Tab-separated table of C-alpha atoms and ligand atoms in Angstrom:
chain	number	residue	atom	x	y	z
A	1043	MET	CA	61.083	39.896	30.584
A	1044	ASN	CA	64.728	40.206	31.364
A	1045	PHE	CA	66.825	42.094	28.812
A	1046	GLU	CA	70.137	41.773	30.625
A	1047	TYR	CA	72.531	40.259	28.111
A	1048	SER	CA	74.479	37.261	29.358
A	1049	ASP	CA	78.248	37.566	29.810
A	1050	ARG	CA	78.674	35.259	26.811
A	1051	SER	CA	76.578	37.530	24.573
A	1052	LEU	CA	78.367	40.660	25.827
A	1053	ALA	CA	81.782	39.132	25.128
A	1054	LEU	CA	80.691	38.117	21.619
A	1055	GLN	CA	79.242	41.590	20.964
A	1056	GLU	CA	82.573	43.157	21.815
A	1057	LYS	CA	84.491	40.703	19.666
A	1058	LEU	CA	82.067	41.097	16.753
A	1059	ARG	CA	82.175	44.904	16.902
A	1060	ALA	CA	85.969	44.833	16.801
A	1061	PHE	CA	85.934	42.359	13.889
A	1062	MET	CA	83.494	44.544	11.946
A	1063	GLU	CA	85.689	47.622	12.481
A	1064	ARG	CA	88.914	45.843	11.633
A	1065	GLU	CA	87.940	43.429	8.843
A	1066	VAL	CA	84.547	44.267	7.338
A	1067	LEU	CA	84.102	48.049	7.256
A	1068	PRO	CA	87.368	48.625	5.369
A	1069	GLU	CA	86.045	46.272	2.635
A	1070	GLU	CA	82.539	47.760	2.415
A	1071	ARG	CA	82.998	49.980	-0.632
A	1072	ALA	CA	85.344	47.602	-2.464
A	1073	TYR	CA	82.785	44.795	-2.050
A	1074	GLU	CA	79.987	46.937	-3.492
A	1075	GLU	CA	82.109	47.991	-6.456
A	1076	PHE	CA	83.371	44.478	-7.183
A	1077	THR	CA	79.933	42.872	-7.098
A	1078	LYS	CA	78.487	45.532	-9.406
A	1079	GLU	CA	81.215	45.033	-11.962
A	1080	ASN	CA	81.610	41.251	-11.660
A	1081	LEU	CA	78.133	39.804	-11.695
A	1082	TRP	CA	77.615	36.451	-9.953
A	1083	GLN	CA	81.186	36.269	-8.779
A	1084	VAL	CA	82.165	35.974	-5.129
A	1085	TYR	CA	84.165	38.889	-3.686
A	1086	PRO	CA	87.776	37.621	-3.792
A	1087	LYS	CA	88.386	38.295	-0.084
A	1088	MET	CA	85.155	36.655	1.108
A	1089	GLU	CA	86.640	33.207	1.806
A	1090	ALA	CA	89.537	34.710	3.779
A	1091	LEU	CA	87.094	36.851	5.794
A	1092	LYS	CA	85.030	33.736	6.547
A	1093	GLU	CA	88.128	31.853	7.674
A	1094	ARG	CA	89.100	34.663	10.026
A	1095	ALA	CA	85.578	34.934	11.454
A	1096	ARG	CA	85.517	31.202	12.060
A	1097	ALA	CA	88.912	31.259	13.745
A	1098	ALA	CA	87.681	34.089	15.987
A	1099	GLY	CA	84.694	31.982	17.142
A	1100	LEU	CA	82.251	34.233	15.261
A	1101	TRP	CA	80.654	31.441	13.248
A	1102	ASN	CA	77.102	30.049	13.016
A	1103	LEU	CA	76.127	32.376	15.855
A	1104	PHE	CA	72.458	32.201	14.807
A	1105	LEU	CA	72.132	28.486	15.477
A	1106	PRO	CA	70.120	28.075	18.699
A	1107	LYS	CA	71.307	26.267	21.746
A	1108	ASN	CA	69.865	22.848	21.076
A	1109	TYR	CA	72.355	22.408	18.198
A	1110	ASN	CA	75.390	22.893	20.399
A	1111	GLU	CA	77.839	20.738	18.507
A	1112	PHE	CA	77.860	23.142	15.519
A	1113	SER	CA	77.688	26.553	17.199
A	1114	PRO	CA	78.249	28.507	20.417
A	1115	GLY	CA	74.617	27.664	21.213
A	1116	LEU	CA	73.146	31.102	21.824
A	1117	THR	CA	69.542	31.842	22.702
A	1118	ASN	CA	67.590	34.175	20.399
A	1119	LEU	CA	67.986	36.929	22.995
A	1120	GLU	CA	71.746	36.415	23.069
A	1121	TYR	CA	72.018	36.369	19.269
A	1122	ALA	CA	69.715	39.358	18.588
A	1123	PRO	CA	72.292	42.108	19.388
A	1124	LEU	CA	74.848	40.254	17.259
A	1125	ALA	CA	72.459	40.301	14.281
A	1126	GLU	CA	72.032	44.035	14.871
A	1127	ILE	CA	75.796	44.561	14.659
A	1128	MET	CA	75.941	42.535	11.419
A	1129	GLY	CA	73.059	44.610	10.001
A	1130	ARG	CA	75.337	47.653	9.951
A	1131	VAL	CA	76.919	46.357	6.723
A	1132	LEU	CA	74.448	44.883	4.242
A	1133	TRP	CA	76.504	41.865	3.181
A	1134	SER	CA	78.385	41.107	6.393
A	1135	SER	CA	76.195	38.235	7.678
A	1136	GLU	CA	77.726	35.889	5.106
A	1137	VAL	CA	81.159	36.434	6.668
A	1138	PHE	CA	79.828	34.826	9.869
A	1139	ASN	CA	77.752	32.133	8.085
A	1140	CYS	CA	74.657	33.883	9.378
A	1141	SER	CA	72.961	35.000	6.160
A	1142	ALA	CA	69.489	34.284	4.831
A	1143	PRO	CA	68.251	32.050	3.325
A	1144	ASP	CA	70.988	29.654	4.520
A	1145	THR	CA	70.183	30.304	8.189
A	1146	GLY	CA	66.521	29.281	7.799
A	1147	ASN	CA	67.470	26.307	5.638
A	1148	MET	CA	70.075	25.135	8.157
A	1149	GLU	CA	67.534	25.375	10.950
A	1150	VAL	CA	65.079	23.303	8.927
A	1151	LEU	CA	67.686	20.629	8.239
A	1152	ALA	CA	68.987	20.655	11.820
A	1153	LYS	CA	65.455	20.347	13.210
A	1154	TYR	CA	63.749	18.103	10.673
A	1155	GLY	CA	66.399	16.631	8.335
A	1156	SER	CA	67.198	12.901	8.274
A	1157	PRO	CA	70.789	11.902	9.183
A	1158	GLU	CA	71.495	11.367	5.446
A	1159	GLN	CA	70.062	14.813	4.521
A	1160	GLN	CA	72.108	16.393	7.291
A	1161	GLU	CA	75.283	14.692	6.115
A	1162	ALA	CA	74.722	15.705	2.475
A	1163	TYR	CA	73.572	19.306	2.946
A	1164	LEU	CA	73.505	20.543	6.539
A	1165	HIS	CA	77.134	19.818	7.312
A	1166	PRO	CA	78.541	21.557	4.196
A	1167	LEU	CA	76.211	24.504	4.899
A	1168	LEU	CA	77.389	24.721	8.502
A	1169	LYS	CA	80.974	24.739	7.264
A	1170	GLY	CA	80.135	27.512	4.772
A	1171	LYS	CA	81.240	25.294	1.869
A	1172	ILE	CA	77.971	25.533	-0.059
A	1173	ARG	CA	75.015	27.915	-0.191
A	1174	SER	CA	71.302	27.249	-0.593
A	1175	ALA	CA	67.955	28.745	-1.596
A	1176	PHE	CA	64.345	28.504	-0.473
A	1177	LEU	CA	61.803	28.161	-3.305
A	1178	MET	CA	58.266	28.914	-2.251
A	1179	THR	CA	56.967	32.026	-4.048
A	1180	GLU	CA	55.406	31.585	-7.506
A	1181	PRO	CA	54.641	34.246	-10.131
A	1182	ALA	CA	51.253	32.738	-11.023
A	1183	VAL	CA	49.622	32.902	-7.588
A	1184	ALA	CA	49.376	35.280	-4.603
A	1185	SER	CA	52.112	33.633	-2.592
A	1186	SER	CA	51.582	35.612	0.594
A	1187	ASP	CA	48.912	32.937	1.090
A	1188	ALA	CA	51.086	29.818	1.015
A	1189	THR	CA	48.066	27.572	0.504
A	1190	ASN	CA	47.922	28.966	-3.063
A	1191	ILE	CA	51.262	27.405	-4.054
A	1192	GLU	CA	50.812	25.257	-7.161
A	1193	ALA	CA	54.126	23.472	-7.833
A	1194	SER	CA	53.452	19.733	-7.861
A	1195	ILE	CA	55.515	17.028	-6.173
A	1196	VAL	CA	54.318	13.609	-7.325
A	1197	LEU	CA	55.628	10.256	-6.126
A	1198	GLU	CA	56.530	7.929	-8.989
A	1199	GLY	CA	58.215	4.720	-7.833
A	1200	ASP	CA	61.241	5.690	-5.771
A	1201	GLU	CA	61.324	9.286	-6.984
A	1202	TYR	CA	59.414	12.529	-6.591
A	1203	VAL	CA	58.692	14.337	-9.852
A	1204	ILE	CA	58.521	18.119	-9.502
A	1205	ASN	CA	56.899	20.611	-11.874
A	1206	GLY	CA	56.444	24.316	-11.251
A	1207	ARG	CA	57.681	27.852	-11.716
A	1208	LYS	CA	59.178	29.781	-8.815
A	1209	TRP	CA	60.468	33.312	-8.494
A	1210	TRP	CA	62.128	35.553	-5.945
A	1211	SER	CA	64.316	32.571	-5.113
A	1212	SER	CA	67.073	34.391	-3.215
A	1213	GLY	CA	70.525	32.887	-3.446
A	1214	VAL	CA	70.015	30.835	-6.615
A	1215	MET	CA	72.469	32.931	-8.650
A	1216	HIS	CA	75.329	32.408	-6.186
A	1217	PRO	CA	78.022	30.216	-7.797
A	1218	ASN	CA	78.143	28.023	-4.652
A	1219	CYS	CA	74.373	27.548	-4.404
A	1220	SER	CA	74.094	23.768	-4.477
A	1221	VAL	CA	70.694	22.921	-3.063
A	1222	TYR	CA	67.160	24.272	-2.895
A	1223	ILE	CA	64.463	23.580	-0.342
A	1224	LEU	CA	61.331	23.630	-2.487
A	1225	MET	CA	57.778	23.940	-1.206
A	1226	GLY	CA	55.075	22.375	-3.362
A	1227	LYS	CA	51.970	20.234	-3.138
A	1228	THR	CA	51.992	16.452	-2.761
A	1229	ASP	CA	48.224	16.126	-2.357
A	1230	LYS	CA	45.932	18.810	-3.773
A	1231	THR	CA	42.867	17.009	-2.395
A	1232	ALA	CA	43.991	16.912	1.243
A	1233	ALA	CA	42.925	19.398	3.941
A	1234	ARG	CA	44.255	22.932	3.279
A	1235	HIS	CA	47.324	22.820	5.507
A	1236	ILE	CA	48.524	19.302	4.768
A	1237	GLN	CA	48.692	19.552	0.979
A	1238	GLN	CA	52.191	21.065	1.076
A	1239	SER	CA	55.572	19.417	1.421
A	1240	MET	CA	59.205	20.491	1.382
A	1241	VAL	CA	61.713	18.601	-0.687
A	1242	LEU	CA	65.451	18.958	-1.283
A	1243	VAL	CA	66.402	19.626	-4.905
A	1244	PRO	CA	70.111	19.653	-5.820
A	1245	ALA	CA	70.669	22.714	-8.015
A	1246	ASN	CA	72.230	20.657	-10.812
A	1247	THR	CA	69.290	18.245	-11.191
A	1248	PRO	CA	68.189	17.849	-14.847
A	1249	GLY	CA	65.000	19.833	-15.514
A	1250	VAL	CA	66.001	22.775	-13.273
A	1251	LYS	CA	66.307	25.903	-15.408
A	1252	VAL	CA	67.292	29.273	-13.967
A	1253	LEU	CA	65.384	31.659	-16.246
A	1254	ARG	CA	66.644	35.072	-15.099
A	1255	PRO	CA	67.812	37.136	-12.165
A	1256	LEU	CA	65.183	39.620	-10.908
A	1257	GLU	CA	66.001	43.254	-10.225
A	1258	VAL	CA	65.140	45.028	-6.977
A	1259	TYR	CA	64.827	48.740	-7.791
A	1260	GLY	CA	67.322	48.119	-10.579
A	1261	MET	CA	69.817	46.252	-8.380
A	1262	VAL	CA	70.466	42.534	-8.759
A	1263	ASP	CA	72.076	41.833	-5.361
A	1264	SER	CA	75.012	39.988	-6.868
A	1265	PRO	CA	76.412	37.456	-6.121
A	1266	HIS	CA	73.389	35.752	-4.514
A	1267	GLY	CA	70.606	37.385	-6.544
A	1268	HIS	CA	66.911	36.555	-6.667
A	1269	ALA	CA	65.966	34.261	-9.543
A	1270	GLU	CA	63.028	32.986	-11.505
A	1271	VAL	CA	63.356	29.208	-11.795
A	1272	LEU	CA	61.483	26.699	-13.953
A	1273	LEU	CA	61.263	23.091	-12.784
A	1274	LYS	CA	60.185	20.658	-15.491
A	1275	ASN	CA	59.912	16.952	-14.676
A	1276	VAL	CA	62.646	17.293	-12.088
A	1277	ARG	CA	63.277	13.923	-10.426
A	1278	VAL	CA	64.734	13.524	-6.955
A	1279	PRO	CA	64.992	10.379	-4.776
A	1280	LYS	CA	62.045	9.971	-2.420
A	1281	GLU	CA	64.524	10.216	0.486
A	1282	ASN	CA	64.816	13.962	-0.341
A	1283	MET	CA	61.413	14.642	1.251
A	1284	ILE	CA	61.893	16.576	4.508
A	1285	LEU	CA	60.028	15.237	7.550
A	1286	GLY	CA	57.308	13.574	5.447
A	1287	ALA	CA	54.749	14.368	2.749
A	1288	GLY	CA	52.101	16.860	3.875
A	1289	ARG	CA	54.261	18.444	6.571
A	1290	GLY	CA	55.468	21.512	4.626
A	1291	PHE	CA	53.317	23.983	6.541
A	1292	GLU	CA	54.464	22.623	9.852
A	1293	ILE	CA	58.104	23.113	8.768
A	1294	ALA	CA	57.371	26.625	7.451
A	1295	GLN	CA	55.965	27.672	10.827
A	1296	GLY	CA	59.107	26.484	12.632
A	1297	ARG	CA	61.371	28.159	10.057
A	1298	LEU	CA	59.976	31.639	10.126
A	1299	GLY	CA	59.995	32.728	13.802
A	1300	PRO	CA	63.747	33.040	14.458
A	1301	GLY	CA	64.295	34.209	10.840
A	1302	ARG	CA	62.084	37.210	11.502
A	1303	ILE	CA	64.056	38.110	14.630
A	1304	HIS	CA	67.223	38.005	12.485
A	1305	HIS	CA	65.775	40.243	9.738
A	1306	CYS	CA	64.350	42.694	12.285
A	1307	MET	CA	67.585	42.999	14.247
A	1308	ARG	CA	69.572	43.514	11.028
A	1309	LEU	CA	67.091	46.241	10.032
A	1310	ILE	CA	67.605	47.855	13.437
A	1311	GLY	CA	71.374	47.754	12.828
A	1312	ALA	CA	70.904	49.409	9.433
A	1313	ALA	CA	68.658	52.083	10.977
A	1314	GLN	CA	71.045	52.701	13.879
A	1315	ARG	CA	73.987	53.185	11.514
A	1316	SER	CA	71.876	55.505	9.343
A	1317	LEU	CA	71.100	57.626	12.400
A	1318	GLU	CA	74.800	57.799	13.276
A	1319	LEU	CA	75.665	58.826	9.708
A	1320	MET	CA	72.940	61.472	9.807
A	1321	CYS	CA	74.249	62.933	13.091
A	1322	THR	CA	77.812	63.071	11.761
A	1323	ARG	CA	76.743	64.690	8.512
A	1324	VAL	CA	74.559	67.423	9.995
A	1325	ALA	CA	77.226	68.319	12.550
A	1326	THR	CA	79.731	69.149	9.815
A	1327	ARG	CA	77.677	70.833	7.066
A	1328	GLU	CA	76.287	74.350	6.905
A	1329	ALA	CA	73.385	75.906	4.990
A	1330	PHE	CA	71.953	79.400	5.185
A	1331	GLY	CA	74.626	80.430	7.658
A	1332	ARG	CA	73.971	77.706	10.212
A	1333	PRO	CA	75.130	74.133	10.759
A	1334	LEU	CA	72.385	71.739	9.617
A	1335	LYS	CA	72.297	70.328	13.158
A	1336	ASP	CA	70.809	73.588	14.427
A	1337	PHE	CA	67.683	73.431	12.279
A	1338	SER	CA	64.657	72.354	14.258
A	1339	SER	CA	63.360	69.993	11.545
A	1340	ILE	CA	66.700	68.138	11.534
A	1341	ARG	CA	66.699	67.831	15.314
A	1342	GLN	CA	63.153	66.486	15.215
A	1343	ASP	CA	64.141	63.923	12.591
A	1344	ILE	CA	67.020	62.768	14.779
A	1345	ALA	CA	64.891	62.613	17.918
A	1346	LYS	CA	62.057	60.729	16.199
A	1347	SER	CA	64.532	58.268	14.705
A	1348	LYS	CA	66.140	57.520	18.060
A	1349	CYS	CA	62.705	56.901	19.641
A	1350	GLU	CA	61.590	54.631	16.804
A	1351	ILE	CA	64.807	52.585	16.772
A	1352	ASP	CA	64.753	52.019	20.526
A	1353	GLN	CA	61.049	51.107	20.482
A	1354	ALA	CA	61.632	48.585	17.695
A	1355	ARG	CA	64.669	47.106	19.447
A	1356	LEU	CA	62.815	46.596	22.731
A	1357	LEU	CA	59.899	44.969	20.933
A	1358	THR	CA	62.205	42.651	19.021
A	1359	LEU	CA	64.108	41.668	22.155
A	1360	ALA	CA	60.757	40.929	23.803
A	1361	ALA	CA	59.897	38.626	20.881
A	1362	ALA	CA	63.298	36.903	21.097
A	1363	ASP	CA	62.893	36.419	24.848
A	1364	LYS	CA	59.392	35.001	24.389
A	1365	ILE	CA	60.585	32.488	21.786
A	1366	ASP	CA	63.384	31.401	24.118
A	1367	ARG	CA	61.171	30.953	27.139
A	1368	HIS	CA	57.815	29.909	25.687
A	1369	GLY	CA	58.429	28.690	22.099
A	1370	ILE	CA	57.523	30.029	18.661
A	1371	LYS	CA	53.789	29.367	18.980
A	1372	GLU	CA	53.433	31.449	22.130
A	1373	ALA	CA	55.528	34.236	20.568
A	1374	LYS	CA	53.364	34.421	17.420
A	1375	GLU	CA	51.799	37.794	18.194
A	1376	LEU	CA	55.101	39.444	19.055
A	1377	ILE	CA	56.690	37.996	15.919
A	1378	SER	CA	53.908	39.557	13.808
A	1379	MET	CA	54.330	42.839	15.671
A	1380	ILE	CA	58.064	43.127	14.975
A	1381	LYS	CA	57.550	42.157	11.346
A	1382	ILE	CA	55.010	45.001	11.039
A	1383	VAL	CA	57.122	47.544	12.945
A	1384	CYS	CA	60.798	47.032	12.024
A	1385	PRO	CA	60.870	47.219	8.189
A	1386	GLN	CA	58.700	50.371	8.220
A	1387	MET	CA	60.803	51.860	11.010
A	1388	CYS	CA	63.953	51.171	8.989
A	1389	CYS	CA	62.431	52.842	5.898
A	1390	ASN	CA	61.420	55.908	7.955
A	1391	VAL	CA	64.793	56.357	9.651
A	1392	VAL	CA	66.851	55.706	6.523
A	1393	ASP	CA	64.643	58.058	4.521
A	1394	ARG	CA	65.310	60.864	7.025
A	1395	ALA	CA	69.037	60.124	6.911
A	1396	ILE	CA	68.940	60.228	3.101
A	1397	GLN	CA	67.149	63.572	3.182
A	1398	ALA	CA	69.729	65.036	5.558
A	1399	HIS	CA	72.523	63.892	3.233
A	1400	GLY	CA	70.988	65.585	0.193
A	1401	GLY	CA	72.169	64.126	-3.141
A	1402	LEU	CA	74.873	62.136	-1.392
A	1403	GLY	CA	72.161	60.136	0.379
A	1404	VAL	CA	70.827	58.506	-2.778
A	1405	SER	CA	74.272	57.896	-4.313
A	1406	GLN	CA	76.583	54.889	-4.062
A	1407	ASP	CA	78.878	56.798	-1.708
A	1408	THR	CA	76.955	55.858	1.445
A	1409	PRO	CA	75.199	52.577	2.403
A	1410	LEU	CA	71.896	54.471	2.840
A	1411	ALA	CA	70.310	53.653	-0.526
A	1412	GLY	CA	70.996	49.933	0.001
A	1413	PHE	CA	69.575	50.081	3.541
A	1414	TRP	CA	66.377	51.691	2.273
A	1415	VAL	CA	65.926	49.011	-0.386
A	1416	TYR	CA	66.487	46.315	2.249
A	1417	GLY	CA	63.838	47.817	4.543
A	1418	ARG	CA	61.404	48.289	1.682
A	1419	THR	CA	61.707	44.725	0.416
A	1420	VAL	CA	61.329	43.176	3.869
A	1421	ARG	CA	57.938	44.923	4.058
A	1422	ILE	CA	56.973	42.387	1.359
A	1423	ALA	CA	59.225	39.344	1.872
A	1424	ASP	CA	58.523	36.800	4.638
A	1425	GLY	CA	54.882	37.890	4.691
A	1426	PRO	CA	53.759	41.379	3.609
A	1427	ASP	CA	52.833	43.915	6.341
A	1428	GLU	CA	49.109	43.486	5.690
A	1429	VAL	CA	49.173	39.721	6.184
A	1430	HIS	CA	50.694	40.133	9.638
A	1431	MET	CA	48.234	42.917	10.502
A	1432	HIS	CA	45.337	40.794	9.261
A	1433	GLN	CA	46.366	37.865	11.480
A	1434	LEU	CA	47.289	39.959	14.508
A	1435	GLY	CA	44.051	41.977	14.304
A	1436	ARG	CA	41.982	38.809	13.977
A	1437	ASN	CA	43.696	37.146	16.957
A	1438	LEU	CA	43.363	40.208	19.176
A	1439	VAL	CA	39.641	40.576	18.483
A	1440	ARG	CA	39.163	36.878	19.250
A	1441	LYS	CA	41.126	37.169	22.463
A	1442	ILE	CA	39.786	40.459	23.767
A	1443	SER	CA	36.134	40.525	22.651
B	210	LIG	C1	63.926	40.827	-2.299
B	210	LIG	C2	62.969	39.682	-2.104
B	210	LIG	C3	63.478	38.440	-1.718
B	210	LIG	C4	62.626	37.342	-1.596
B	210	LIG	N1	63.156	36.108	-1.296
B	210	LIG	C5	62.357	35.011	-1.338
B	210	LIG	C6	62.905	33.688	-1.214
B	210	LIG	O1	64.116	33.508	-1.002
B	210	LIG	N2	62.076	32.623	-1.371
B	210	LIG	C7	60.741	32.773	-1.602
B	210	LIG	O2	60.043	31.772	-1.703
B	210	LIG	N3	60.185	34.015	-1.716
B	210	LIG	C8	60.956	35.121	-1.596
B	210	LIG	N4	60.411	36.384	-1.757
B	210	LIG	C9	58.993	36.502	-2.083
B	210	LIG	C10	58.135	37.069	-0.976
B	210	LIG	O3	58.113	36.236	0.144
B	210	LIG	C11	56.746	37.283	-1.615
B	210	LIG	O4	56.868	38.315	-2.580
B	210	LIG	C12	55.692	37.622	-0.562
B	210	LIG	O5	55.357	36.500	0.213
B	210	LIG	C13	54.410	38.150	-1.221
B	210	LIG	O6	53.930	37.268	-2.181
B	210	LIG	P1	53.541	37.842	-3.623
B	210	LIG	O7	54.700	38.568	-4.182
B	210	LIG	O8	52.991	36.714	-4.419
B	210	LIG	O9	52.440	38.933	-3.350
B	210	LIG	P2	50.857	38.682	-3.290
B	210	LIG	O10	50.579	37.470	-2.472
B	210	LIG	O11	50.326	38.759	-4.661
B	210	LIG	O12	50.392	39.939	-2.447
B	210	LIG	C14	50.407	41.256	-3.001
B	210	LIG	C15	49.952	42.239	-1.957
B	210	LIG	O13	48.620	41.982	-1.574
B	210	LIG	C16	48.408	42.508	-0.293
B	210	LIG	N5	47.820	41.486	0.579
B	210	LIG	C17	48.078	40.157	0.627
B	210	LIG	N6	47.392	39.571	1.619
B	210	LIG	C18	46.672	40.547	2.215
B	210	LIG	C19	45.785	40.586	3.323
B	210	LIG	N7	45.508	39.477	4.039
B	210	LIG	N8	45.229	41.785	3.654
B	210	LIG	C20	45.519	42.921	2.958
B	210	LIG	N9	46.363	42.934	1.916
B	210	LIG	C21	46.940	41.776	1.556
B	210	LIG	C22	49.772	42.921	0.269
B	210	LIG	O14	49.929	44.325	0.148
B	210	LIG	C23	50.714	42.206	-0.660
B	210	LIG	O15	51.999	42.844	-0.745
B	210	LIG	C24	61.233	37.510	-1.831
B	210	LIG	C25	60.730	38.764	-2.193
B	210	LIG	C26	61.576	39.839	-2.331
B	210	LIG	C27	61.004	41.164	-2.768
């Protein structure tokens, strides 16, 4: 393992930090207020921020090196610290065209899309002109086991006919969301892992009905939201199938590795900023005749948080390095480990920071409440904690016993 950042990554880190200070942080509160009061509308300054980020060369940074023509071509290890910096403001990844689920969808299209699919959807996504969603989870079945998915994709002549009900489809509510990558079954009689397929569904296809936005602890995450979507006799050309019928699982495996590094590094950024806010707060506030910083319990909370953040960061960098040098398959265990460790770490650190802030910590006047919700939901999304522990435990016993 070599965690020395390359000169290219270091230069981008410096540039990104300066951009965040200058352009993003001053907008943080105004963005939150606007999106609460103007549901499903894009923050008026977002397009200008995107333009400036693009002009500064801070664009599509997530896209790995084999897609050079669209991006600076960073390795996962080079990109990881950049994702951490973006994680310091909940919504900032979009400014750099680095936000989920677009990042995962772009990687799928870049890796597996046909030239026609890339022209129609990947290129506008890479330019930040449209947004997208990933529709896998279904309310009727335990979707942490993707083999349970029931949506049907049936070939009829030159078209696939899709029927199903999806939910937690992040991004669907965004006014620029133009396309979904939908996972469903093309052959329910095939072997367990070749029943599934992924197909492109333009958002405006007849038969697609967005039923409602879902709330996360009472928040709707406008403008992208998380929606419940009904698909009734939705017809798409057979050319919209990605890679080929029965290859959905294979695509899902390739999609999730780097995406988990991104989530984990953003969570580390959120935790790191929470720790900094906690230190600043306790240094300037007094109770019972002493600054809060002098209470032993507060010092312990700060010390524990620092240890946990640095442990999580090193583990995540190890996973990024392993993906870069040995591929996603070889990095599977480390990817499970960071997915188990980082969301819980973020919840622990943010919770301590909230406690140290008192009532302010749960209010809208700091980013802490939003950070906690982010950490809490990532313990479920992209595979709940227990699923990763189940797989990691099984693999370790097989390997070691
Ligand atoms: C904010 C948010 C955004 C999301 N965005 C998307 C998206 O864009 N697209 C999309 O398709 N989905 C998305 N999801 C859905 C998410 O991926 C699923 O909720 C997740 O995979 C779990 O599926 P489920 O909700 O059906 O839970 P279930 O599968 O019903 O599982 C419930 C619980 O059972 C337990 N469990 C499951 N398996 C095991 C096991 N092996 N051992 C022990 N316990 C176990 C776990 O505690 C788990 O949380 C999002 C979810 C959230 C909250």
